[in-house]
PDB file of C-alpha atoms in Angstrom:
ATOM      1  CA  UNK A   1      -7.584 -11.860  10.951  1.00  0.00           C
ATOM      2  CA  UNK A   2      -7.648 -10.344  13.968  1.00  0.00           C
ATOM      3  CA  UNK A   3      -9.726  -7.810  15.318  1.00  0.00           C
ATOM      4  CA  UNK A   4      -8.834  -3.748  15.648  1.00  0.00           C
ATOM      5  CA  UNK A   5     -10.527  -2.775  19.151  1.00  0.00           C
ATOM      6  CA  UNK A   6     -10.411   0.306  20.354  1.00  0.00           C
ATOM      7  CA  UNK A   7      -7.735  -0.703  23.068  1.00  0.00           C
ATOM      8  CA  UNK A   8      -5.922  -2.052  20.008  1.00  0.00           C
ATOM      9  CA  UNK A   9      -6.234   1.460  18.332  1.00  0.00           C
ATOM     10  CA  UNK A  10      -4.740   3.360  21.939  1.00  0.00           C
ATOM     11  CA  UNK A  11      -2.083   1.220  21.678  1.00  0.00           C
ATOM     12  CA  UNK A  12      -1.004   1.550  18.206  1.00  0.00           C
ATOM     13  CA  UNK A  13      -1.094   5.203  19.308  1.00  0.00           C
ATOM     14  CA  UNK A  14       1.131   4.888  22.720  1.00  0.00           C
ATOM     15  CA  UNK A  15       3.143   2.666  20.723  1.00  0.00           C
ATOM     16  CA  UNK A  16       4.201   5.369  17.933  1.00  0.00           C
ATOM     17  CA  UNK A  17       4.333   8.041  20.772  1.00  0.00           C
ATOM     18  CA  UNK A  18       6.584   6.158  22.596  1.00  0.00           C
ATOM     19  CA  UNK A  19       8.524   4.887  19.272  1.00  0.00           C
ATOM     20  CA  UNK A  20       8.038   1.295  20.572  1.00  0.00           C
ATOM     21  CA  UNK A  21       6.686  -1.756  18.626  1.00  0.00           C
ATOM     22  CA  UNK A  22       4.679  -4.643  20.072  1.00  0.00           C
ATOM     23  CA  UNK A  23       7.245  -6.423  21.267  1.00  0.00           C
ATOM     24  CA  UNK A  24       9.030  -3.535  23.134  1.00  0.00           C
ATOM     25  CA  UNK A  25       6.283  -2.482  24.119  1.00  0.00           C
ATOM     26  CA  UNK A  26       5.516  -5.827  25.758  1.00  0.00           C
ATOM     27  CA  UNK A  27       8.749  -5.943  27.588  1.00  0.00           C
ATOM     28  CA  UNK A  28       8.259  -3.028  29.124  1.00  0.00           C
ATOM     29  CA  UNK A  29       4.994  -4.184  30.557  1.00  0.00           C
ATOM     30  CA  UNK A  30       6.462  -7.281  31.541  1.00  0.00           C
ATOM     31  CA  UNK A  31       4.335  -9.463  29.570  1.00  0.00           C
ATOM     32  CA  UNK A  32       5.093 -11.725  26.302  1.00  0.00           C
ATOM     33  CA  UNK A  33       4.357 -10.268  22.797  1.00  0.00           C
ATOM     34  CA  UNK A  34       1.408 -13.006  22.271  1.00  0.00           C
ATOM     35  CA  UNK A  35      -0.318 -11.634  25.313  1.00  0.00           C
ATOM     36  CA  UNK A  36      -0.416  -8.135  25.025  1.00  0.00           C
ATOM     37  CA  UNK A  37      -1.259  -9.173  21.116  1.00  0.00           C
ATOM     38  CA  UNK A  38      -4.608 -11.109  23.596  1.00  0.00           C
ATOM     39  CA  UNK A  39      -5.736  -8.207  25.467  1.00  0.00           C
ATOM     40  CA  UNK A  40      -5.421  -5.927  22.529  1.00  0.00           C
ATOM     41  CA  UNK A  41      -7.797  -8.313  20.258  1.00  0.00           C
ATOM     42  CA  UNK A  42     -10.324  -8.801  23.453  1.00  0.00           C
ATOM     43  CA  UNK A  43      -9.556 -12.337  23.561  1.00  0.00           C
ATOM     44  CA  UNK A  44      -8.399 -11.547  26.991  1.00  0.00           C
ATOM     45  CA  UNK A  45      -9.500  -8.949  29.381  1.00  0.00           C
ATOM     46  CA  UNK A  46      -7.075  -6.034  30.618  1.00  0.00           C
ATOM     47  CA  UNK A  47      -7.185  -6.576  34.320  1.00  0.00           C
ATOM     48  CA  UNK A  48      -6.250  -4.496  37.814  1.00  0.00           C
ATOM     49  CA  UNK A  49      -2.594  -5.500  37.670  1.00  0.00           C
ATOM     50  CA  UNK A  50      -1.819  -4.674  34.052  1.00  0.00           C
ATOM     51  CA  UNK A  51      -3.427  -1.987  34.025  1.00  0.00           C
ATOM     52  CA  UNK A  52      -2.094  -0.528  36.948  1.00  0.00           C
ATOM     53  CA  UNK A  53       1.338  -1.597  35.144  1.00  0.00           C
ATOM     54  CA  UNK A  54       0.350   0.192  32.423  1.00  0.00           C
ATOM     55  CA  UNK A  55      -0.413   3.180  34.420  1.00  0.00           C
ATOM     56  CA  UNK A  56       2.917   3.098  36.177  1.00  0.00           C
ATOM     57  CA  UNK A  57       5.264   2.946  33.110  1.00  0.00           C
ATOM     58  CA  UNK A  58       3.460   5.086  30.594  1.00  0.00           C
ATOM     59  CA  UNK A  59       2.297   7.783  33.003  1.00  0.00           C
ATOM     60  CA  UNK A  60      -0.751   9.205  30.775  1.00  0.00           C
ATOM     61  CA  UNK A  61      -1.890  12.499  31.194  1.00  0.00           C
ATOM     62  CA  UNK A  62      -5.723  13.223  32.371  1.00  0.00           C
ATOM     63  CA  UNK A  63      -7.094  13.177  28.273  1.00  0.00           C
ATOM     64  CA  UNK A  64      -5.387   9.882  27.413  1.00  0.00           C
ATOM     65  CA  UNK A  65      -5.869   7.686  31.151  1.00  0.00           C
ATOM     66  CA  UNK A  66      -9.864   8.844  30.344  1.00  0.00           C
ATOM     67  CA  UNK A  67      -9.314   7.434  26.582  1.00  0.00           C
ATOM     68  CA  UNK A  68      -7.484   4.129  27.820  1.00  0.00           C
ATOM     69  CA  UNK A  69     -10.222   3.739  30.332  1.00  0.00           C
ATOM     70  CA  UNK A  70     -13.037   3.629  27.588  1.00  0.00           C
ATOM     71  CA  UNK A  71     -10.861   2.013  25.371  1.00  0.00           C
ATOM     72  CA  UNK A  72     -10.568  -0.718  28.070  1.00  0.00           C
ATOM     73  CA  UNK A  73     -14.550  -0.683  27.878  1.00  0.00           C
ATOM     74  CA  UNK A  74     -15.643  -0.537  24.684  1.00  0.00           C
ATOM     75  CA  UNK A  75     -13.357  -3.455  24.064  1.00  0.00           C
ATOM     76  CA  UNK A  76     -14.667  -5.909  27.401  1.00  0.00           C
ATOM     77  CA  UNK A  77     -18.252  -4.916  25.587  1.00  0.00           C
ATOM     78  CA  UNK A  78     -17.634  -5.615  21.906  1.00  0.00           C
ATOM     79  CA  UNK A  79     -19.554  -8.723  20.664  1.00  0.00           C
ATOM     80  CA  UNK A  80     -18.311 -11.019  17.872  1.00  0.00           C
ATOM     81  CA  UNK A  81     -20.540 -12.322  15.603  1.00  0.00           C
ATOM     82  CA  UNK A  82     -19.742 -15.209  12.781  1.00  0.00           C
ATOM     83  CA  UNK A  83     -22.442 -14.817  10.056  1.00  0.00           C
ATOM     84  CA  UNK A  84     -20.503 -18.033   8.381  1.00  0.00           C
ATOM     85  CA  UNK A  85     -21.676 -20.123  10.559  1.00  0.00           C
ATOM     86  CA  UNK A  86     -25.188 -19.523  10.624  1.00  0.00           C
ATOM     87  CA  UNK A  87     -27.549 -22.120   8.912  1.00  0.00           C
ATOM     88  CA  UNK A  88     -30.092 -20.436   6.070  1.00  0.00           C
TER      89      UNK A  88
END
């Protein structure tokens, strides 16, 4: 299953916004579906190129660059833990 960050949440938003699914939303960032599916999860972390990408073709106002920016954070800080795997 995979996991709903906050960036993942932003998204979803900019996404309906912008009538755009993942994948259209992907080309316009110049990036493949699976990847921007990566950076949404936290598996990988939005760096200064896609972001500034982002930036560029989206062109947020004040309120929603401040929510991307701690959406970006909260989801480089979240920690995953497996309770399944612990012993007793």
């Amino acid at each position: 299953m995979k996991k709903m960050t906050e960036l993942k949440k932003f998204f979803m938003i900019i996404r309906i916004k912008n009538n755009e699914n993942i994948e259209k939303m992907s080309k316009r960032l110049k990036i493949s579906a699976s990847y921007l599916s990566m950076i949404e999860s936290g598996v990988r972390k939005a760096k200064g190129n896609f972001i500034q990408t982002f930036l560029n073709e989206y062109k947020l106002n004040k309120k929603e660059q401040a929510e991307f920016e701690k959406a970006i954070l909260d989801t480089d800080l979240e920690i995953s833990f497996n309770l399944n795997e612990l012993n007793d």
